Amino acid sequence: MEIRMSGVPPYPGAPLWAKVLGFTGLALILLGVASFIAGRGPSGHRIHSGQDGGATPSSRVLDIPVPPAGDYR
Amino acid sequence: MMMGPRLRKLALTAHVACSVGSVGAVAACLVLAATGLTSQDSRTVRAAYLAMDLTTRLVIGPVLLASLLAGVIQSLGTTWGLFRHHWVVAKLLLTLLVLVVLSLQLDLIAYLADMATQNMLSSADRRGLRSSPVIHAAGGLVALLVPVALSVYKPRGMTRYGWRKHHEQPRTSLRSPETGS
C-alpha cells in the first residue's frame, strides 16, 4: 500500500479526450515530419530559389531566349 | 499574479476576438486557395493567390500571434494557469502548431502569388503545388476550431502539475478549478 506523507492524493491520469487529442496531434505531426524528411518539403514540393533570394519559377528557365545559331563575330 | 477584473476582461476580449478572427481569416484563405486551384480564369486565379498572400502575411499570422499572447497572459493572470489544465495546454499546443505550419506555408503562398502575377500557373503539373494550401488551410481551420470548442466547454482534467499544485495550496476557497468557476 502506498503511503503519501504530503497529503496529495494520487494523480488520476489524463482524461480520455486529452489522450485522443494528444495521439491525433502526435500522429499528424509525425506524418508532417515524415513527408518533410522524405524530401518533398513542407508544401509537398520543392520550390526553386533564384539568386535574388526570391522564388523563381522553374518554367522561367525555359523562357530564356536562345540566340540563333550562326556566326557571332 | 492575479489580474484585476478590468484587465482580465480586456485580455479575454482580445483573446476571443483574435481567436475567432483567426478562424474567419483561415476560412477566407481556404476559399481563396480552393478558387486558385479550381478556377479556369487566369485573372481570378491571380487575384486569389495575391489576396491569399496578403491575408496570410498581414492578417492570419499577426492575429494568431496576438491570440497566443493574449491567451498566455489570460491564463497566467487567472487561477486557470498555463499548465494546470489539459484544455489550456491543448489550446496552447494547437495554436503553436498552426503557427508553425503557417510559417512553413508562407514561402509557397508567396511563390504561387509570384507565379500567378506572371501568368505561369496554367500548367497542370503545378496542381500538386496548388492543392497544398487547400489541404493546409482546411487542416488549420479544424485545428483552430478545436481550441474555440475547448474554450467554451472547458472539459475536465488537470495535468499532473496542476493536480499537485491544487492539492498543495491552502484551501482558501470552496470553489474548485475543476468546476470551472
XYZ file of N, CA and C in Angstrom:
762
model
N 0.840 -1.193 0.000
C 0.000 0.000 0.000
C 0.883 1.255 0.000
N 0.521 2.207 -0.856
C 1.305 3.435 -0.965
C 0.876 4.426 0.107
N 1.861 4.912 0.854
C 1.553 5.895 1.893
C 2.086 7.251 1.455
N 1.231 8.228 1.397
C 1.641 9.570 0.964
C 1.653 10.493 2.160
N 2.866 10.939 2.491
C 3.011 11.797 3.652
C 2.576 13.235 3.351
N 2.660 13.615 2.069
C 2.365 15.007 1.744
C 0.869 15.300 1.748
N 0.050 14.281 1.729
C -1.388 14.504 1.723
C -1.967 14.733 0.361
N -1.143 14.655 -0.691
C -1.640 14.842 -2.058
C -2.163 13.499 -2.567
N -3.439 13.424 -2.929
C -3.978 12.158 -3.431
C -3.326 11.769 -4.753
N -3.314 10.472 -5.081
C -2.659 10.043 -6.322
C -3.314 10.679 -7.543
N -2.477 10.951 -8.531
C -2.956 11.592 -9.766
C -3.860 10.624 -10.528
N -5.059 11.036 -10.896
C -5.983 10.104 -11.561
C -5.648 9.819 -13.019
N -4.736 10.548 -13.590
C -4.380 10.343 -15.001
C -5.108 11.310 -15.908
N -4.621 11.349 -17.143
C -5.222 12.271 -18.119
C -6.577 11.741 -18.571
N -7.538 12.632 -18.822
C -8.859 12.174 -19.303
C -8.769 11.639 -20.727
N -9.781 10.895 -21.119
C -9.770 10.226 -22.436
C -9.674 11.233 -23.584
N -10.418 12.343 -23.466
C -10.415 13.315 -24.565
C -9.021 13.875 -24.791
N -8.266 14.074 -23.696
C -6.911 14.612 -23.820
C -5.986 13.600 -24.489
N -6.190 12.310 -24.139
C -5.360 11.261 -24.758
C -5.643 11.160 -26.251
N -6.933 11.183 -26.609
C -7.316 11.081 -28.029
C -6.751 12.265 -28.814
N -6.927 13.470 -28.259
C -6.427 14.682 -28.931
C -4.904 14.643 -29.046
N -4.244 14.201 -27.992
C -2.782 14.126 -27.993
C -2.261 13.147 -29.026
N -2.856 11.948 -29.064
C -2.397 10.938 -30.030
C -2.678 11.381 -31.467
N -3.839 12.014 -31.685
C -4.162 12.502 -33.035
C -3.166 13.577 -33.469
N -2.897 14.517 -32.589
C -1.948 15.579 -32.903
C -0.556 15.036 -33.165
N -0.150 14.074 -32.328
C 1.178 13.469 -32.487
C 1.286 12.742 -33.829
N 0.221 12.023 -34.191
C 0.221 11.295 -35.471
C 0.328 12.270 -36.645
N -0.389 13.388 -36.563
C -0.332 14.393 -37.643
C 1.048 15.035 -37.736
N 1.647 15.305 -36.581
C 2.989 15.904 -36.578
C 3.997 14.926 -37.183
N 3.898 13.651 -36.788
C 4.812 12.639 -37.328
C 4.638 12.498 -38.834
N 3.386 12.569 -39.277
C 3.104 12.494 -40.722
C 3.755 13.661 -41.450
N 3.624 14.859 -40.899
C 4.229 16.048 -41.498
C 5.739 15.962 -41.518
N 6.327 15.505 -40.403
C 7.792 15.379 -40.335
C 8.283 14.324 -41.321
N 7.524 13.226 -41.414
C 7.914 12.149 -42.346
C 7.886 12.642 -43.786
N 6.859 13.414 -44.138
C 6.792 13.925 -45.518
C 7.883 14.953 -45.760
N 8.264 15.689 -44.705
C 9.343 16.672 -44.833
C 10.677 15.964 -45.054
N 10.921 14.918 -44.250
C 12.180 14.176 -44.355
C 12.250 13.436 -45.689
N 11.099 13.018 -46.178
C 11.079 12.283 -47.450
C 11.529 13.160 -48.628
N 11.761 14.439 -48.368
C 12.330 15.305 -49.390
C 11.322 16.055 -50.207
N 10.085 15.972 -49.800
C 9.070 16.684 -50.561
C 8.813 18.071 -49.983
N 9.399 18.376 -48.850
C 9.265 19.715 -48.291
C 7.948 19.898 -47.591
N 7.801 21.028 -46.863
C 6.592 21.259 -46.088
C 5.350 21.413 -46.938
N 5.562 21.812 -48.203
C 4.392 22.014 -49.049
C 4.161 20.830 -49.971
N 5.004 19.832 -49.836
C 4.830 18.660 -50.674
C 5.666 18.721 -51.939
N 6.244 19.883 -52.240
C 7.051 20.056 -53.448
C 8.195 21.002 -53.152
N 9.266 20.836 -53.885
C 10.390 21.761 -53.721
C 10.106 23.036 -54.502
N 10.561 24.147 -53.939
C 10.424 25.427 -54.623
C 11.817 25.870 -55.024
N 11.976 26.220 -56.293
C 13.281 26.651 -56.780
C 13.548 28.074 -56.329
N 14.770 28.326 -55.855
C 15.117 29.663 -55.399
C 16.046 30.335 -56.400
N 15.806 31.613 -56.616
C 16.647 32.362 -57.519
C 17.828 32.955 -56.778
N 18.709 33.627 -57.511
C 19.882 34.214 -56.890
C 19.517 35.392 -56.011
N 18.397 36.021 -56.302
C 17.986 37.179 -55.516
C 17.297 36.775 -54.230
N 17.270 35.482 -53.962
C 16.661 35.010 -52.731
C 15.181 34.768 -52.876
N 14.594 35.238 -53.916
C 13.158 35.041 -54.111
C 12.892 33.752 -54.853
N 11.628 33.466 -55.031
C 11.267 32.233 -55.715
C 11.295 32.457 -57.223
N 11.943 31.575 -57.918
C 12.000 31.686 -59.362
C 11.272 30.499 -59.969
N 10.277 30.744 -60.762
C 9.562 29.636 -61.373
C 10.498 28.819 -62.249
N 10.384 27.510 -62.118
C 11.275 26.659 -62.878
C 11.038 26.814 -64.374
N 9.787 27.126 -64.739
C 9.483 27.229 -66.154
C 10.114 28.455 -66.785
N 10.531 29.420 -65.918
C 11.123 30.630 -66.469
C 12.471 30.308 -67.128
N 13.106 29.250 -66.651
C 14.370 28.841 -67.233
C 14.186 28.579 -68.723
N 13.047 28.011 -69.062
C 12.785 27.691 -70.461
C 12.426 28.927 -71.271
N 12.146 30.040 -70.570
C 11.745 31.254 -71.280
C 12.936 32.094 -71.734
N 14.143 31.690 -71.358
C 15.324 32.466 -71.752
C 15.465 32.382 -73.270
N 15.512 33.531 -73.930
C 15.618 33.484 -75.389
C 16.943 32.873 -75.839
N 16.849 31.925 -76.703
C 18.040 31.245 -77.197
C 18.491 31.951 -78.470
N 19.747 32.411 -78.521
C 20.206 33.110 -79.725
C 20.260 32.155 -80.902
N 19.981 32.681 -82.080
C 20.002 31.803 -83.244
C 21.427 31.334 -83.559
N 21.500 30.133 -84.070
C 22.802 29.582 -84.406
C 23.419 30.360 -85.559
N 24.691 30.527 -85.495
C 25.347 31.236 -86.584
C 26.650 31.858 -86.145
N 27.170 32.710 -86.971
C 28.448 33.345 -86.700
C 28.218 34.617 -85.887
N 28.891 34.727 -84.703
C 28.685 35.886 -83.846
C 29.847 36.852 -83.907
N 30.721 36.730 -84.873
C 31.867 37.631 -84.968
C 31.432 39.047 -85.335
N 0.672 36.182 -10.457
C -0.042 37.405 -10.105
C -1.426 37.401 -10.766
N -2.449 37.576 -9.950
C -3.803 37.575 -10.491
C -4.155 38.955 -11.061
N -4.828 38.936 -12.193
C -5.236 40.195 -12.814
C -6.517 40.710 -12.160
N -6.675 42.013 -12.221
C -7.913 42.612 -11.751
C -9.028 42.345 -12.751
N -10.280 42.540 -12.337
C -11.393 42.210 -13.237
C -11.382 42.999 -14.543
N -10.967 44.259 -14.513
C -10.950 45.070 -15.736
C -9.904 44.551 -16.720
N -8.714 44.315 -16.199
C -7.619 43.830 -17.049
C -7.947 42.433 -17.582
N -8.555 41.621 -16.721
C -8.916 40.249 -17.124
C -9.934 40.270 -18.259
N -10.907 41.155 -18.165
C -11.925 41.247 -19.217
C -11.325 41.788 -20.518
N -10.377 42.712 -20.384
C -9.704 43.259 -21.571
C -8.909 42.167 -22.278
N -8.161 41.391 -21.484
C -7.360 40.306 -22.059
C -8.267 39.235 -22.668
N -9.376 38.955 -21.998
C -10.324 37.952 -22.515
C -10.942 38.415 -23.827
N -11.312 39.702 -23.883
C -11.895 40.248 -25.120
C -10.891 40.148 -26.264
N -9.644 40.529 -25.995
C -8.608 40.460 -27.034
C -8.394 39.014 -27.478
N -8.383 38.094 -26.524
C -8.143 36.696 -26.850
C -9.282 36.105 -27.682
N -10.511 36.387 -27.277
C -11.670 35.856 -28.019
C -11.722 36.460 -29.420
N -11.517 37.790 -29.506
C -11.570 38.464 -30.816
C -10.513 37.905 -31.751
N -9.293 37.738 -31.248
C -8.203 37.235 -32.100
C -8.427 35.771 -32.477
N -8.895 34.958 -31.525
C -9.100 33.537 -31.810
C -10.184 33.332 -32.860
N -11.325 33.963 -32.647
C -12.434 33.814 -33.593
C -12.084 34.485 -34.919
N -11.376 35.628 -34.842
C -10.949 36.304 -36.069
C -10.025 35.445 -36.903
N -9.130 34.712 -36.249
C -8.211 33.849 -36.999
C -8.961 32.707 -37.682
N -10.029 32.228 -37.049
C -10.845 31.170 -37.677
C -11.474 31.711 -38.966
N -12.025 32.927 -38.889
C -12.634 33.536 -40.071
C -11.619 33.801 -41.161
N -10.430 34.263 -40.776
C -9.391 34.570 -41.774
C -8.908 33.291 -42.462
N -8.765 32.224 -41.700
C -8.322 30.955 -42.301
C -9.429 30.398 -43.210
N -10.689 30.592 -42.826
C -11.794 30.147 -43.688
C -11.778 30.912 -45.008
N -11.522 32.221 -44.940
C -11.419 33.022 -46.167
C -10.244 32.556 -47.010
N -9.155 32.218 -46.340
C -7.956 31.734 -47.037
C -8.236 30.398 -47.727
N -9.037 29.556 -47.079
C -9.400 28.268 -47.676
C -10.195 28.475 -48.960
N -11.119 29.435 -48.927
C -11.912 29.742 -50.126
C -11.002 30.255 -51.244
N -10.060 31.131 -50.903
C -9.134 31.668 -51.908
C -8.251 30.559 -52.490
N -7.779 29.660 -51.619
C -6.926 28.569 -52.092
C -7.708 27.620 -53.008
N -8.955 27.352 -52.635
C -9.794 26.481 -53.470
C -10.111 27.148 -54.799
N -10.316 28.465 -54.769
C -10.558 29.208 -56.011
C -9.326 29.164 -56.905
N -8.159 29.355 -56.314
C -6.922 29.293 -57.090
C -6.685 27.933 -57.699
N -7.161 26.902 -57.022
C -6.956 25.542 -57.524
C -7.943 25.188 -58.632
N -9.180 25.643 -58.494
C -10.227 25.145 -59.390
C -10.615 26.112 -60.514
N -10.350 27.407 -60.343
C -10.817 28.364 -61.349
C -10.053 28.224 -62.670
N -10.764 28.427 -63.755
C -10.156 28.359 -65.088
C -9.759 29.743 -65.600
N -10.240 30.765 -64.913
C -9.961 32.134 -65.336
C -8.645 32.603 -64.709
N -7.692 32.985 -65.540
C -6.360 33.344 -65.034
C -6.398 34.593 -64.158
N -7.307 35.526 -64.457
C -7.393 36.746 -63.638
C -7.910 36.419 -62.235
N -8.873 35.495 -62.192
C -9.414 35.086 -60.884
C -8.343 34.368 -60.070
N -7.578 33.489 -60.740
C -6.512 32.744 -60.057
C -5.477 33.720 -59.512
N -5.091 34.695 -60.344
C -4.088 35.680 -59.919
C -4.597 36.461 -58.703
N -5.830 36.920 -58.785
C -6.407 37.694 -57.673
C -6.485 36.850 -56.402
N -6.836 35.571 -56.563
C -6.981 34.690 -55.391
C -5.646 34.504 -54.682
N -4.584 34.229 -55.456
C -3.284 33.978 -54.810
C -2.674 35.248 -54.230
N -2.891 36.384 -54.917
C -2.381 37.648 -54.359
C -3.103 37.986 -53.053
N -4.420 37.773 -53.039
C -5.197 38.042 -51.820
C -4.798 37.075 -50.707
N -4.533 35.817 -51.086
C -4.145 34.819 -50.087
C -2.796 35.165 -49.475
N -1.887 35.637 -50.323
C -0.558 36.023 -49.831
C -0.674 37.155 -48.816
N -1.477 38.162 -49.156
C -1.653 39.298 -48.241
C -2.367 38.872 -46.958
N -3.379 38.024 -47.113
C -4.168 37.602 -45.937
C -3.318 36.801 -44.951
N -2.512 35.887 -45.481
C -1.702 35.060 -44.574
C -0.644 35.890 -43.860
N -0.005 36.805 -44.611
C 1.079 37.591 -44.009
C 0.574 38.683 -43.069
N -0.484 39.357 -43.478
C -0.891 40.560 -42.738
C -2.070 40.348 -41.803
N -2.770 39.236 -41.955
C -3.932 39.009 -41.082
C -3.730 37.756 -40.213
N -3.618 36.602 -40.861
C -3.623 35.357 -40.088
C -2.419 35.270 -39.139
N -1.239 35.552 -39.661
C -0.034 35.470 -38.816
C -0.105 36.386 -37.605
N -0.280 37.702 -37.808
C -0.349 38.608 -36.656
C -1.504 38.308 -35.699
N -2.659 37.947 -36.261
C -3.824 37.688 -35.389
C -3.601 36.423 -34.560
N -2.985 35.404 -35.172
C -2.686 34.180 -34.420
C -1.681 34.453 -33.303
N -0.669 35.251 -33.620
C 0.327 35.612 -32.597
C -0.326 36.379 -31.456
N -1.189 37.321 -31.817
C -1.898 38.110 -30.795
C -2.791 37.210 -29.945
N -3.434 36.241 -30.604
C -4.296 35.298 -29.880
C -3.478 34.468 -28.884
N -2.313 34.034 -29.343
C -1.428 33.233 -28.482
C -0.965 34.058 -27.276
N -0.514 35.278 -27.544
C -0.022 36.138 -26.461
C -1.133 36.473 -25.470
N -2.306 36.838 -26.005
C -3.433 37.180 -25.122
C -3.854 35.965 -24.299
N -3.801 34.776 -24.914
C -4.160 33.553 -24.198
C -3.184 33.237 -23.082
N -1.895 33.421 -23.362
C -0.874 33.160 -22.335
C -1.035 34.147 -21.178
N -1.240 35.424 -21.511
C -1.425 36.443 -20.463
C -2.678 36.136 -19.644
N -3.733 35.761 -20.355
C -5.009 35.445 -19.711
C -4.864 34.264 -18.749
N -4.161 33.230 -19.192
C -4.039 32.036 -18.358
C -3.128 32.289 -17.155
N -2.055 33.050 -17.374
C -1.133 33.307 -16.266
C -1.722 34.275 -15.239
N -2.650 35.103 -15.686
C -3.223 36.099 -14.787
C -4.498 35.647 -14.096
N -4.886 34.399 -14.302
C -6.094 33.879 -13.648
C -5.757 32.569 -12.930
N -6.738 32.010 -12.244
C -6.494 30.769 -11.495
C -6.329 29.560 -12.417
N -6.650 29.735 -13.704
C -6.537 28.589 -14.618
C -5.086 28.157 -14.799
N -4.186 29.113 -14.861
C -2.779 28.787 -15.069
C -2.516 28.331 -16.496
N -1.232 28.215 -16.837
C -0.870 27.837 -18.207
C -0.705 26.328 -18.368
N -0.267 25.670 -17.322
C -0.001 24.226 -17.428
C -0.791 23.412 -16.403
N -1.856 23.959 -15.881
C -2.610 23.252 -14.838
C -3.741 22.392 -15.388
N -4.295 22.789 -16.524
C -5.453 22.082 -17.080
C -5.141 21.606 -18.489
N -5.607 20.411 -18.803
C -5.314 19.842 -20.122
C -5.867 20.707 -21.248
N -7.044 21.285 -21.043
C -7.640 22.034 -22.143
C -6.848 23.306 -22.451
N -6.233 23.909 -21.444
C -5.407 25.104 -21.672
C -4.130 24.720 -22.429
N -3.522 23.613 -22.002
C -2.303 23.143 -22.673
C -2.612 22.753 -24.119
N -3.764 22.083 -24.321
C -4.149 21.657 -25.678
C -4.344 22.879 -26.581
N -4.981 23.918 -26.054
C -5.180 25.155 -26.836
C -3.842 25.774 -27.215
N -2.945 25.825 -26.254
C -1.626 26.423 -26.486
C -0.875 25.653 -27.581
N -0.859 24.319 -27.452
C -0.113 23.497 -28.414
C -0.732 23.569 -29.808
N -2.066 23.555 -29.883
C -2.724 23.621 -31.196
C -2.445 24.955 -31.895
N -2.490 26.036 -31.133
C -2.211 27.355 -31.735
C -0.760 27.432 -32.198
N 0.151 26.877 -31.391
C 1.560 26.855 -31.788
C 1.753 26.029 -33.056
N 1.060 24.890 -33.123
C 1.167 24.011 -34.297
C 0.685 24.736 -35.558
N -0.443 25.431 -35.444
C -0.972 26.167 -36.602
C 0.005 27.268 -37.022
N 0.618 27.931 -36.049
C 1.589 28.986 -36.369
C 2.801 28.422 -37.103
N 3.277 27.264 -36.659
C 4.446 26.643 -37.304
C 4.106 26.236 -38.737
N 2.951 25.583 -38.914
C 2.545 25.147 -40.262
C 2.335 26.365 -41.164
N 1.753 27.416 -40.613
C 1.540 28.635 -41.408
C 2.873 29.225 -41.856
N 3.845 29.268 -40.942
C 5.148 29.836 -41.306
C 5.835 28.989 -42.375
N 5.582 27.672 -42.358
C 6.162 26.803 -43.386
C 5.472 26.989 -44.737
N 4.238 27.477 -44.707
C 3.472 27.652 -45.945
C 3.682 29.026 -46.585
N 4.236 29.969 -45.845
C 4.335 31.340 -46.345
C 5.125 31.445 -47.644
N 6.244 30.714 -47.727
C 7.073 30.772 -48.940
C 6.319 30.233 -50.142
N 5.617 29.133 -49.928
C 4.866 28.535 -51.032
C 3.774 29.493 -51.529
N 3.082 30.125 -50.594
C 1.999 31.038 -50.987
C 2.574 32.243 -51.733
N 3.714 32.757 -51.268
C 4.370 33.876 -51.969
C 4.809 33.437 -53.362
N 5.293 32.217 -53.444
C 5.721 31.661 -54.737
C 4.534 31.555 -55.696
N 3.411 31.058 -55.196
C 2.213 30.931 -56.032
C 1.714 32.308 -56.467
N 1.767 33.286 -55.560
C 1.335 34.644 -55.911
C 2.248 35.225 -56.988
N 3.541 34.945 -56.852
C 4.514 35.433 -57.837
C 4.264 34.788 -59.199
N 4.024 33.496 -59.161
C 3.751 32.758 -60.407
C 2.454 33.253 -61.057
N 1.463 33.484 -60.224
C 0.172 33.931 -60.758
C 0.296 35.313 -61.385
N 1.119 36.166 -60.775
C 1.323 37.508 -61.327
C 1.921 37.425 -62.728
N 2.779 36.418 -62.926
C 3.438 36.287 -64.233
C 2.710 35.313 -65.168
N 1.496 34.984 -64.802
C 0.677 34.072 -65.630
C 1.382 32.755 -65.920
N 1.977 32.168 -64.918
C 2.706 30.914 -65.116
C 2.053 29.756 -64.373
N 0.798 29.909 -64.086
C 0.146 28.857 -63.307
C -0.828 28.029 -64.136
N -0.684 28.085 -65.428
C -1.666 27.381 -66.244
C -1.326 25.900 -66.416
N -0.056 25.549 -66.231
C 0.318 24.160 -66.489
C -0.235 23.233 -65.414
N -0.601 22.058 -65.859
C -1.254 21.102 -64.956
C -0.284 20.502 -63.950
N 1.037 20.595 -64.239
C 1.996 19.951 -63.324
C 2.138 20.717 -62.008
N 1.544 21.897 -61.914
C 1.591 22.635 -60.649
C 0.331 22.414 -59.809
N -0.457 21.474 -60.215
C -1.701 21.212 -59.482
C -1.400 20.733 -58.060
N -0.381 19.895 -57.938
C 0.013 19.411 -56.608
C 0.446 20.544 -55.710
N 1.191 21.470 -56.306
C 1.672 22.636 -55.565
C 0.503 23.503 -55.103
N -0.500 23.633 -55.979
C -1.639 24.489 -55.664
C -2.631 23.819 -54.718
N -2.579 22.500 -54.636
C -3.502 21.821 -53.716
C -3.003 21.890 -52.275
N -1.707 22.142 -52.103
C -1.142 22.189 -50.752
C -1.790 23.261 -49.863
N -1.967 24.502 -50.346
C -2.637 25.488 -49.484
C -4.072 25.105 -49.120
N -4.751 24.406 -50.024
C -6.130 23.987 -49.725
C -6.122 22.993 -48.558
N -5.221 22.000 -48.652
C -5.147 20.971 -47.603
C -4.750 21.604 -46.266
N -3.742 22.475 -46.309
C -3.255 23.064 -45.058
C -4.249 24.059 -44.465
N -4.958 24.789 -45.339
C -5.961 25.727 -44.812
C -7.125 24.964 -44.176
N -7.520 23.850 -44.803
C -8.613 23.043 -44.233
C -8.184 22.448 -42.887
N -6.964 21.941 -42.841
C -6.441 21.397 -41.578
C -6.323 22.475 -40.519
N -5.869 23.659 -40.937
C -5.728 24.768 -39.999
C -7.062 25.220 -39.438
N -8.071 25.175 -40.298
C -9.415 25.576 -39.856
C -9.925 24.626 -38.762
N -9.737 23.333 -38.984
C -10.150 22.342 -37.976
C -9.333 22.531 -36.696
N -8.027 22.732 -36.883
C -7.134 22.879 -35.722
C -7.445 24.146 -34.922
N -8.023 25.157 -35.571
C -8.372 26.382 -34.840
C -9.778 26.328 -34.244
N -10.621 25.472 -34.819
C -11.973 25.327 -34.258
C -11.945 24.524 -32.956
N -10.984 23.603 -32.849
C -10.885 22.797 -31.621
C -10.609 23.679 -30.397
N -9.642 24.622 -30.449
C -9.455 25.498 -29.287
C -10.688 26.342 -28.942
N -11.428 26.752 -29.968
C -12.652 27.522 -29.693
C -13.637 26.657 -28.891
N -13.780 25.405 -29.332
C -14.682 24.488 -28.619
C -14.163 24.214 -27.206
N -12.849 24.046 -27.076
C -12.269 23.785 -25.751
C -12.515 24.968 -24.811
N -12.435 26.188 -25.355
C -12.661 27.378 -24.520
C -14.089 27.440 -24.008
N -15.015 26.990 -24.831
C -16.426 27.060 -24.450
C -16.772 25.930 -23.466
N -16.352 24.710 -23.785
C -16.745 23.556 -22.962
C -15.862 23.382 -21.725
N -14.609 23.811 -21.814
C -13.654 23.654 -20.708
C -13.731 22.242 -20.098
N -13.384 21.222 -20.862
C -13.518 19.854 -20.352
C -12.622 19.616 -19.130
N -13.102 18.778 -18.253
C -12.382 18.494 -17.008
C -11.077 17.778 -17.285
N -10.186 17.854 -16.336
C -8.927 17.138 -16.427
C -7.759 18.052 -16.117
N -7.100 17.756 -14.986
C -5.934 18.556 -14.608
C -4.667 17.811 -15.005
N -3.635 18.580 -15.279
C -2.335 17.970 -15.540
C -1.746 17.502 -14.199
N -0.678 16.723 -14.290
C -0.045 16.243 -13.055
C 0.431 17.426 -12.203
N 0.997 18.421 -12.906
C 1.480 19.636 -12.224
C 0.315 20.384 -11.568
N -0.774 20.518 -12.313
C -1.936 21.225 -11.784
C -2.562 20.497 -10.610
N -2.572 19.168 -10.674
C -3.124 18.343 -9.592
C -2.326 18.549 -8.307
N -0.992 18.538 -8.466
C -0.125 18.700 -7.301
C -0.303 20.102 -6.709
N -0.287 21.115 -7.578
C -0.430 22.498 -7.103
C -1.779 22.718 -6.427
N -2.810 22.098 -7.015
C -4.156 22.280 -6.484
C -4.282 21.715 -5.069
N -3.618 20.569 -4.824
C -3.739 19.937 -3.518
C -2.694 20.423 -2.517
N -1.663 21.092 -3.015
C -0.643 21.618 -2.110
C -1.030 22.966 -1.529
N -1.750 23.763 -2.352
C -2.066 25.112 -1.893
C -3.121 25.059 -0.795
N -3.036 25.998 0.173
C -4.035 26.026 1.240
C -5.418 26.337 0.691
N -6.395 25.635 1.215
C -7.768 25.833 0.754
C -8.341 27.130 1.313
N -8.337 28.161 0.506
C -8.911 29.441 0.946
C -10.304 29.643 0.388
N -10.633 28.807 -0.602
C -11.941 28.970 -1.226
C -12.558 27.597 -1.438
N -13.862 27.552 -1.416
C -14.551 26.287 -1.630
C -14.669 25.962 -3.112
N -14.382 26.974 -3.972
C -14.510 26.754 -5.400
C -13.326 25.947 -5.908
N -13.603 24.977 -6.713
C -12.543 24.160 -7.283
C -12.292 24.585 -8.717
N -11.015 24.634 -9.139
C -10.736 24.956 -10.539
C -11.344 23.936 -11.490
N -11.553 22.717 -11.002
C -12.120 21.673 -11.850
C -13.549 21.993 -12.272
N -14.215 22.751 -11.433
C -15.598 23.065 -11.769
C -15.697 24.191 -12.774
N -14.617 24.908 -12.945
C -14.567 25.922 -13.993
C -14.980 27.302 -13.554
N -15.565 27.469 -12.418
C -15.941 28.818 -11.982
C -16.000 28.880 -10.467
